Amino acid sequence: MGALYYSLSTLLLLIAVTELFPEANSTTYWGDIEVLKQLKNGIDPNSVNQGTCLGSWDFRLDPCDSIFTQNFTCGLRCDVVVSNASRVTELALDPVGYVGWLDSVSWDLPYLETLDLSGNFFSGTVPDSLSNLTRLQRLSLSGNSLAGWVPASIGSFSNLEELCLDNNKLQGTIPSALNGLNNLKRLELQGNNFTGAFPDLGQLGNLYYLDASDNAISGALPATLPASLVELALRNNQIEGNIPASVQNTVYLQVLDLSHNKLNGSVPSGLFAHPSLQQLTLSHNQFESVQGPGDSGRGSGLIAVDLGNNRIRGVLPAFMGLMPKLSALTLENNFFTGLIPTQYALRAVTPGQGEAPFQRLLLGGNYLFGPLPGPLLRLRDPGLATVRLGDNCLYRCPLSVFFFCEGGQQKPLTECRSFVPVIP
């Protein structure tokens, strides 16, 4: 009787352990193993070194049951989802320079949530078969050598939250099918060869980060942008035209970088009265003027403004000296004339209560004239602020006294007279 009781107790204990730790006796679903084999077989074995993730993959053993052994040491996460079978839910290879192709893989991993193959040398195209990953939440193929067009099927990932295709060799237009990614929060397309106009992605109501810099995107900015954007970067493209109201309507926007494009017209006043914008970078464009905000800038939250290397004319915008949080102002290499506002000088030397000091004030390469503002005469320590006033039409600006005069090199008097007739 005692032996029977002992056996019964042991059986109940085994059942309890199995229920608590089902993965202890689980096996990887055979279809998932086949996909993992396809992936490894598509990689040049010469790029699979000892000590790497793929170097530890030994298919003589069960992948999911061997994750915490010397085999299958990294790259996988498994979960028991149905019928006591483990399914691969995360595949993240180490960025060690694997050379291979993704086209030969079926990608029949219906429970995969994360696929990260970034930082390697995968070539070929972005395969349509990736659309088999119906539960995918994060897809990162950054920093590879993928080429060709992005397939429209990429828009079928209804659960995708992050899509990173940056720093490849992708070309063609950015597909409007991306609007199908209803849950997308982060989109990185920078560092490719994309051409054509940027699509209207206004339907992506959860997108907060968008970077498509360093491409060859042309045309105008889209009429509609996701209202949820926090950071938008489209620098170093060929975008032209004016800044549309859609940018100003992104009420959560904190960082806007549209530098190194062909934008023109006026910098709209709404950017300086934006409720959340902190960093505005519009340098290296073709803007000709700046519209001042109705509140004289006192309600602005901007911390850094860069309008350098444009074609802006007129006097320096006085309202920028009143923006309370502004600490970095770059207006160099434009066609500004007139005197340097005293408020600019005060912010660099002795800012008022509630005002951030100008830690960077770059005004070189313009046609500013007249004497230096009085407060600047007290600025002798380069460690207090970075100020550049070279290549203007100023007088009495000796380097021996003022570091910010940059060698005392100002424009020739003849050039100053032709541009600023008031100079005698």
Short mmCIF file of C-alpha atoms in Angstrom, two decimals:
data_model
loop_
_atom_site.label_atom_id
_atom_site.label_comp_id
_atom_site.label_asym_id
_atom_site.label_seq_id
_atom_site.Cartn_x
_atom_site.Cartn_y
_atom_site.Cartn_z
CA MET A 1 0.00 0.00 0.00
CA GLY A 2 2.85 2.33 0.86
CA ALA A 3 4.58 1.62 -2.46
CA LEU A 4 1.34 2.33 -4.31
CA TYR A 5 0.94 5.63 -2.44
CA TYR A 6 4.55 6.56 -3.24
CA SER A 7 4.08 5.81 -6.94
CA LEU A 8 0.85 7.78 -7.07
CA SER A 9 2.49 10.74 -5.32
CA THR A 10 5.42 10.65 -7.74
CA LEU A 11 3.07 10.59 -10.74
CA LEU A 12 1.12 13.58 -9.43
CA LEU A 13 4.37 15.45 -8.84
CA LEU A 14 5.53 14.79 -12.40
CA ILE A 15 2.21 16.00 -13.78
CA ALA A 16 2.44 19.17 -11.71
CA VAL A 17 6.02 19.88 -12.84
CA THR A 18 5.05 19.33 -16.46
CA GLU A 19 2.17 21.78 -16.14
CA LEU A 20 4.33 24.39 -14.44
CA PHE A 21 7.29 23.99 -16.81
CA PRO A 22 5.91 22.72 -20.11
CA GLU A 23 9.02 23.81 -21.98
CA ALA A 24 11.02 21.20 -20.07
CA ASN A 25 9.63 18.46 -22.29
CA SER A 26 8.74 20.55 -25.33
CA THR A 27 10.26 20.24 -28.78
CA THR A 28 10.65 22.80 -31.50
CA TYR A 29 7.99 22.59 -34.17
CA TRP A 30 9.54 20.89 -37.20
CA GLY A 31 8.52 23.68 -39.59
CA ASP A 32 10.38 26.27 -37.52
CA ILE A 33 13.51 24.11 -37.57
CA GLU A 34 13.32 23.92 -41.37
CA VAL A 35 13.25 27.74 -41.63
CA LEU A 36 16.26 28.03 -39.31
CA LYS A 37 18.12 25.53 -41.48
CA GLN A 38 17.21 27.49 -44.61
CA LEU A 39 18.58 30.66 -43.05
CA LYS A 40 21.88 29.07 -42.05
CA ASN A 41 22.26 27.29 -45.41
CA GLY A 42 21.83 30.65 -47.18
CA ILE A 43 24.83 32.13 -45.39
CA ASP A 44 28.40 31.84 -46.60
CA PRO A 45 30.07 29.41 -44.15
CA ASN A 46 33.26 31.44 -44.38
CA SER A 47 31.47 34.27 -42.58
CA VAL A 48 30.27 32.02 -39.75
CA ASN A 49 33.07 32.04 -37.22
CA GLN A 50 33.44 30.12 -34.01
CA GLY A 51 31.85 31.91 -31.10
CA THR A 52 29.12 33.54 -33.19
CA CYS A 53 25.41 32.80 -32.90
CA LEU A 54 25.24 30.81 -36.10
CA GLY A 55 28.47 29.05 -35.22
CA SER A 56 26.66 27.52 -32.23
CA TRP A 57 23.65 26.28 -34.17
CA ASP A 58 23.84 22.45 -34.17
CA PHE A 59 20.76 20.87 -35.68
CA ARG A 60 21.62 17.46 -34.29
CA LEU A 61 19.95 18.88 -31.19
CA ASP A 62 16.56 20.48 -30.70
CA PRO A 63 16.99 24.29 -31.03
CA CYS A 64 14.52 25.48 -28.39
CA ASP A 65 15.53 22.81 -25.86
CA SER A 66 19.20 23.70 -26.34
CA ILE A 67 19.07 27.50 -26.02
CA PHE A 68 20.69 27.52 -22.58
CA THR A 69 23.46 25.06 -23.46
CA GLN A 70 26.72 25.50 -25.32
CA ASN A 71 24.71 24.94 -28.50
CA PHE A 72 22.25 27.54 -29.81
CA THR A 73 23.81 30.00 -27.40
CA CYS A 74 22.13 33.05 -28.89
CA GLY A 75 19.85 34.34 -31.59
CA LEU A 76 16.63 32.64 -30.55
CA ARG A 77 13.74 32.95 -28.17
CA CYS A 78 11.10 30.23 -28.01
CA ASP A 79 7.70 29.99 -26.37
CA VAL A 80 5.32 27.11 -25.94
CA VAL A 81 2.19 28.28 -27.72
CA VAL A 82 0.18 25.23 -28.83
CA SER A 83 0.15 21.47 -28.24
CA ASN A 84 3.25 21.55 -26.04
CA ALA A 85 5.40 22.48 -29.05
CA SER A 86 7.90 25.30 -28.85
CA ARG A 87 7.67 27.95 -31.56
CA VAL A 88 10.37 30.46 -32.43
CA THR A 89 9.14 33.90 -31.35
CA GLU A 90 12.37 35.92 -31.68
CA LEU A 91 15.24 35.66 -34.13
CA ALA A 92 18.02 38.19 -33.56
CA LEU A 93 21.45 37.45 -34.99
CA ASP A 94 24.61 39.09 -33.76
CA PRO A 95 25.99 41.88 -36.03
CA VAL A 96 29.26 40.14 -36.95
CA GLY A 97 29.22 40.41 -40.74
CA TYR A 98 27.34 37.33 -41.91
CA VAL A 99 27.30 37.17 -45.71
CA GLY A 100 24.22 35.68 -47.28
CA TRP A 101 20.79 36.00 -48.86
CA LEU A 102 17.26 36.16 -47.49
CA ASP A 103 15.45 35.21 -50.72
CA SER A 104 15.91 31.46 -50.28
CA VAL A 105 14.16 31.39 -46.89
CA SER A 106 10.44 30.61 -46.76
CA TRP A 107 10.03 32.67 -43.56
CA ASP A 108 7.17 30.40 -42.48
CA LEU A 109 7.45 31.39 -38.82
CA PRO A 110 3.88 32.37 -37.94
CA TYR A 111 4.67 33.06 -34.27
CA LEU A 112 7.75 35.21 -34.82
CA GLU A 113 7.47 38.62 -33.15
CA THR A 114 11.00 39.97 -33.63
CA LEU A 115 13.34 39.58 -36.60
CA ASP A 116 16.65 41.44 -36.26
CA LEU A 117 19.38 40.74 -38.82
CA SER A 118 21.01 44.17 -38.65
CA GLY A 119 24.72 44.88 -38.95
CA ASN A 120 25.60 42.14 -41.42
CA PHE A 121 26.15 41.73 -45.17
CA PHE A 122 22.89 40.24 -46.37
CA SER A 123 22.36 41.06 -50.03
CA GLY A 124 19.64 40.52 -52.60
CA THR A 125 16.17 41.97 -52.17
CA VAL A 126 13.71 42.30 -49.31
CA PRO A 127 11.75 39.09 -49.99
CA ASP A 128 7.98 39.00 -50.37
CA SER A 129 7.98 35.87 -48.21
CA LEU A 130 8.54 38.03 -45.14
CA SER A 131 4.80 38.68 -45.31
CA ASN A 132 4.41 35.17 -43.82
CA LEU A 133 5.48 36.65 -40.49
CA THR A 134 1.94 37.62 -39.57
CA ARG A 135 2.66 38.29 -35.89
CA LEU A 136 5.81 40.31 -36.44
CA GLN A 137 6.18 43.37 -34.20
CA ARG A 138 9.77 44.40 -34.93
CA LEU A 139 11.66 44.04 -38.20
CA SER A 140 15.23 45.33 -38.42
CA LEU A 141 17.35 44.75 -41.52
CA SER A 142 19.52 47.82 -40.89
CA GLY A 143 23.11 48.05 -42.06
CA ASN A 144 23.14 45.33 -44.70
CA SER A 145 23.55 45.36 -48.50
CA LEU A 146 19.95 44.80 -49.53
CA ALA A 147 18.99 46.32 -52.88
CA GLY A 148 15.98 46.63 -55.15
CA TRP A 149 12.53 47.95 -54.35
CA VAL A 150 10.71 47.53 -51.06
CA PRO A 151 7.80 45.16 -51.85
CA ALA A 152 4.26 46.44 -51.36
CA SER A 153 3.63 43.35 -49.25
CA ILE A 154 5.57 45.08 -46.47
CA GLY A 155 2.30 46.86 -45.69
CA SER A 156 0.65 43.61 -44.58
CA PHE A 157 2.32 43.56 -41.16
CA SER A 158 -0.70 44.71 -39.18
CA ASN A 159 1.10 44.16 -35.84
CA LEU A 160 4.41 45.76 -36.77
CA GLU A 161 5.62 48.49 -34.41
CA GLU A 162 9.20 49.02 -35.65
CA LEU A 163 10.47 48.87 -39.23
CA CYS A 164 14.19 49.54 -39.76
CA LEU A 165 15.49 49.26 -43.33
CA ASP A 166 18.12 51.97 -42.99
CA ASN A 167 21.65 51.93 -44.37
CA ASN A 168 21.16 49.48 -47.22
CA LYS A 169 21.10 49.98 -51.00
CA LEU A 170 17.35 50.04 -51.46
CA GLN A 171 15.98 52.06 -54.37
CA GLY A 172 12.79 53.13 -56.07
CA THR A 173 10.01 55.00 -54.37
CA ILE A 174 8.99 54.53 -50.77
CA PRO A 175 5.77 52.50 -51.02
CA SER A 176 2.51 54.11 -49.93
CA ALA A 177 1.56 50.60 -48.78
CA LEU A 178 3.31 51.53 -45.53
CA ASN A 179 -0.02 53.10 -44.58
CA GLY A 180 -1.19 49.57 -43.86
CA LEU A 181 1.09 49.40 -40.82
CA ASN A 182 -1.55 50.66 -38.41
CA ASN A 183 0.52 50.00 -35.29
CA LEU A 184 3.83 51.32 -36.59
CA LYS A 185 5.67 53.54 -34.12
CA ARG A 186 9.19 53.76 -35.57
CA LEU A 187 10.20 53.94 -39.25
CA GLU A 188 13.85 54.16 -40.33
CA LEU A 189 14.65 54.42 -44.05
CA GLN A 190 17.76 56.60 -43.96
CA GLY A 191 20.93 55.87 -45.88
CA ASN A 192 19.45 54.24 -48.99
CA ASN A 193 18.88 55.27 -52.62
CA PHE A 194 15.16 56.04 -52.49
CA THR A 195 13.89 58.43 -55.17
CA GLY A 196 10.60 60.09 -56.05
CA ALA A 197 8.24 61.96 -53.78
CA PHE A 198 7.81 61.03 -50.15
CA PRO A 199 4.42 59.34 -49.69
CA ASP A 200 1.57 60.68 -47.61
CA LEU A 201 1.69 58.59 -44.43
CA GLY A 202 -0.98 60.50 -42.56
CA GLN A 203 -2.85 57.28 -41.75
CA LEU A 204 -0.10 56.09 -39.40
CA GLY A 205 -1.68 57.42 -36.24
CA ASN A 206 0.88 55.85 -33.88
CA LEU A 207 4.10 56.79 -35.68
CA TYR A 208 6.37 58.88 -33.45
CA TYR A 209 9.80 58.50 -35.13
CA LEU A 210 10.44 58.88 -38.86
CA ASP A 211 13.87 59.15 -40.48
CA ALA A 212 14.33 59.03 -44.26
CA SER A 213 17.50 61.13 -44.42
CA ASP A 214 20.39 60.59 -46.84
CA ASN A 215 18.40 59.46 -49.86
CA ALA A 216 17.47 61.11 -53.17
CA ILE A 217 13.84 61.88 -52.33
CA SER A 218 12.44 64.73 -54.43
CA GLY A 219 9.21 66.66 -54.84
CA ALA A 220 7.37 68.52 -52.12
CA LEU A 221 6.73 67.50 -48.56
CA PRO A 222 3.45 65.55 -48.24
CA ALA A 223 0.31 67.52 -47.49
CA THR A 224 -0.41 65.26 -44.51
CA LEU A 225 1.96 63.95 -41.86
CA PRO A 226 1.17 61.66 -38.92
CA ALA A 227 -0.06 63.91 -36.13
CA SER A 228 1.66 61.64 -33.60
CA LEU A 229 5.22 62.41 -34.81
CA VAL A 230 7.78 63.33 -32.17
CA GLU A 231 10.84 63.33 -34.43
CA LEU A 232 10.97 63.88 -38.20
CA ALA A 233 14.26 63.80 -40.13
CA LEU A 234 14.42 64.12 -43.93
CA ARG A 235 17.82 65.79 -44.22
CA ASN A 236 20.11 65.43 -47.21
CA ASN A 237 17.53 64.80 -49.92
CA GLN A 238 16.24 66.88 -52.85
CA ILE A 239 12.93 68.00 -51.36
CA GLU A 240 11.70 71.34 -52.67
CA GLY A 241 8.88 73.83 -52.23
CA ASN A 242 7.52 75.35 -49.05
CA ILE A 243 7.03 73.85 -45.60
CA PRO A 244 3.35 72.84 -45.52
CA ALA A 245 0.98 73.43 -42.65
CA SER A 246 1.01 69.68 -42.00
CA VAL A 247 4.37 70.08 -40.24
CA GLN A 248 2.96 72.70 -37.91
CA ASN A 249 -0.04 70.48 -37.15
CA THR A 250 2.14 67.76 -35.62
CA VAL A 251 1.48 68.98 -32.10
CA TYR A 252 3.83 66.48 -30.40
CA LEU A 253 6.81 67.20 -32.64
CA GLN A 254 10.05 67.88 -30.75
CA VAL A 255 12.76 67.47 -33.43
CA LEU A 256 12.48 68.62 -37.05
CA ASP A 257 15.47 68.23 -39.38
CA LEU A 258 14.92 69.18 -43.03
CA SER A 259 18.46 70.41 -43.67
CA HIS A 260 20.37 69.91 -46.94
CA ASN A 261 17.37 70.05 -49.26
CA LYS A 262 15.95 72.58 -51.76
CA LEU A 263 13.18 74.07 -49.65
CA ASN A 264 12.42 77.73 -50.36
CA GLY A 265 10.09 80.61 -49.57
CA SER A 266 9.62 81.68 -45.96
CA VAL A 267 10.28 79.82 -42.76
CA PRO A 268 6.71 79.82 -41.34
CA SER A 269 5.97 81.57 -38.08
CA GLY A 270 4.12 78.53 -36.75
CA LEU A 271 7.41 76.70 -36.23
CA PHE A 272 8.52 79.36 -33.74
CA ALA A 273 5.22 79.20 -31.86
CA HIS A 274 4.99 75.40 -31.94
CA PRO A 275 3.83 74.00 -28.56
CA SER A 276 6.43 71.21 -28.31
CA LEU A 277 9.17 71.81 -30.90
CA GLN A 278 12.64 71.92 -29.31
CA GLN A 279 15.09 71.48 -32.20
CA LEU A 280 14.62 73.10 -35.62
CA THR A 281 17.25 72.43 -38.30
CA LEU A 282 16.62 73.96 -41.73
CA SER A 283 20.19 74.74 -42.79
CA HIS A 284 21.48 74.32 -46.34
CA ASN A 285 18.22 75.12 -48.12
CA GLN A 286 17.04 78.09 -50.21
CA PHE A 287 14.84 80.00 -47.75
CA GLU A 288 14.69 83.74 -48.36
CA SER A 289 12.83 85.07 -45.33
CA VAL A 290 11.62 84.30 -41.80
CA GLN A 291 8.12 84.96 -40.50
CA GLY A 292 7.99 86.07 -36.89
CA PRO A 293 5.43 84.62 -34.43
CA GLY A 294 2.61 86.73 -33.08
CA ASP A 295 3.80 86.43 -29.48
CA SER A 296 7.30 87.76 -30.29
CA GLY A 297 8.74 84.34 -29.53
CA ARG A 298 8.19 84.47 -25.78
CA GLY A 299 6.00 81.35 -25.86
CA SER A 300 8.48 79.29 -27.88
CA GLY A 301 9.95 76.08 -26.47
CA LEU A 302 12.77 75.94 -29.02
CA ILE A 303 16.21 75.13 -27.61
CA ALA A 304 18.21 75.02 -30.86
CA VAL A 305 17.57 76.76 -34.20
CA ASP A 306 19.79 76.34 -37.27
CA LEU A 307 18.92 78.40 -40.35
CA GLY A 308 22.48 78.64 -41.63
CA ASN A 309 23.46 78.46 -45.28
CA ASN A 310 20.26 79.75 -46.81
CA ARG A 311 19.42 82.93 -48.76
CA ILE A 312 17.66 84.83 -46.00
CA ARG A 313 17.70 88.62 -46.31
CA GLY A 314 16.77 91.46 -44.02
CA VAL A 315 17.81 92.26 -40.46
CA LEU A 316 18.41 89.60 -37.84
CA PRO A 317 15.07 88.45 -36.37
CA ALA A 318 14.76 90.29 -33.06
CA PHE A 319 12.22 87.81 -31.70
CA MET A 320 14.86 85.07 -31.57
CA GLY A 321 16.59 87.00 -28.80
CA LEU A 322 13.38 86.77 -26.76
CA MET A 323 12.75 83.02 -27.04
CA PRO A 324 13.34 82.01 -23.41
CA LYS A 325 14.74 78.47 -23.86
CA LEU A 326 16.87 79.11 -26.94
CA SER A 327 20.53 78.33 -26.26
CA ALA A 328 21.90 77.57 -29.76
CA LEU A 329 21.25 79.93 -32.67
CA THR A 330 22.88 79.52 -36.09
CA LEU A 331 22.18 82.12 -38.79
CA GLU A 332 25.55 82.10 -40.56
CA ASN A 333 26.12 82.26 -44.32
CA ASN A 334 22.97 84.13 -45.29
CA PHE A 335 22.38 87.73 -46.46
CA PHE A 336 21.44 89.35 -43.16
CA THR A 337 22.23 93.04 -42.82
CA GLY A 338 21.90 95.65 -40.11
CA LEU A 339 23.21 95.74 -36.57
CA ILE A 340 23.58 92.82 -34.20
CA PRO A 341 20.60 93.12 -31.80
CA THR A 342 21.58 94.00 -28.26
CA GLN A 343 19.31 91.22 -27.01
CA TYR A 344 21.50 88.66 -28.81
CA ALA A 345 24.55 89.99 -27.01
CA LEU A 346 22.83 90.03 -23.63
CA ARG A 347 21.78 86.39 -24.00
CA ALA A 348 25.39 85.41 -24.67
CA VAL A 349 26.79 87.35 -21.71
CA THR A 350 24.15 88.11 -19.05
CA PRO A 351 20.77 86.53 -19.84
CA GLY A 352 17.75 87.77 -17.99
CA GLN A 353 15.81 85.86 -15.38
CA GLY A 354 14.09 82.84 -16.87
CA GLU A 355 16.20 83.00 -20.05
CA ALA A 356 18.68 80.35 -21.15
CA PRO A 357 22.11 81.76 -22.10
CA PHE A 358 23.25 81.57 -25.71
CA GLN A 359 25.87 78.84 -25.60
CA ARG A 360 26.22 78.99 -29.38
CA LEU A 361 25.67 82.12 -31.47
CA LEU A 362 26.89 81.79 -35.07
CA LEU A 363 26.36 84.89 -37.21
CA GLY A 364 29.37 84.75 -39.53
CA GLY A 365 29.18 85.00 -43.31
CA ASN A 366 26.52 87.71 -43.49
CA TYR A 367 26.53 91.47 -44.16
CA LEU A 368 26.13 92.71 -40.61
CA PHE A 369 27.64 96.14 -40.04
CA GLY A 370 28.23 98.69 -37.34
CA PRO A 371 29.99 98.40 -33.97
CA LEU A 372 29.85 95.43 -31.67
CA PRO A 373 27.00 95.58 -29.12
CA GLY A 374 28.20 96.78 -25.75
CA PRO A 375 27.52 93.55 -23.82
CA LEU A 376 29.71 91.56 -26.24
CA LEU A 377 32.68 93.73 -25.31
CA ARG A 378 32.68 91.96 -21.93
CA LEU A 379 32.89 88.49 -23.46
CA ARG A 380 36.57 87.51 -23.33
CA ASP A 381 36.43 83.82 -22.33
CA PRO A 382 35.79 81.36 -25.24
CA GLY A 383 34.63 78.81 -22.67
CA LEU A 384 31.54 80.82 -21.81
CA ALA A 385 29.95 80.74 -25.28
CA THR A 386 30.78 79.86 -28.87
CA VAL A 387 30.30 83.08 -30.84
CA ARG A 388 31.33 83.56 -34.48
CA LEU A 389 31.13 86.95 -36.19
CA GLY A 390 33.73 86.60 -38.95
CA ASP A 391 33.13 87.41 -42.62
CA ASN A 392 30.72 90.29 -42.04
CA CYS A 393 30.96 94.05 -42.52
CA LEU A 394 31.69 94.90 -38.89
CA TYR A 395 34.41 97.35 -37.89
CA ARG A 396 36.61 97.52 -34.82
CA CYS A 397 36.61 93.77 -34.28
CA PRO A 398 40.25 92.87 -33.46
CA LEU A 399 41.12 89.24 -32.76
CA SER A 400 43.69 90.32 -30.19
CA VAL A 401 40.83 91.47 -27.98
CA PHE A 402 37.79 89.46 -29.08
CA PHE A 403 38.11 85.75 -29.88
CA PHE A 404 34.81 85.75 -31.76
CA CYS A 405 36.12 88.09 -34.44
CA GLU A 406 37.84 85.06 -35.99
CA GLY A 407 41.08 86.67 -37.06
CA GLY A 408 39.47 90.01 -37.76
CA GLN A 409 38.62 88.84 -41.27
CA GLN A 410 35.65 90.83 -42.49
CA LYS A 411 34.33 91.28 -46.03
CA PRO A 412 36.10 93.78 -48.28
CA LEU A 413 34.72 97.29 -48.05
CA THR A 414 33.80 97.29 -51.73
CA GLU A 415 31.60 94.22 -51.29
CA CYS A 416 30.00 95.65 -48.18
CA ARG A 417 29.20 98.93 -49.98
CA SER A 418 27.58 97.14 -52.90
CA PHE A 419 25.33 95.14 -50.59
CA VAL A 420 24.83 97.63 -47.78
CA PRO A 421 24.64 101.11 -49.34
CA VAL A 422 24.56 102.88 -45.95
CA ILE A 423 28.22 102.05 -45.32
CA PRO A 424 30.31 105.18 -46.09
#
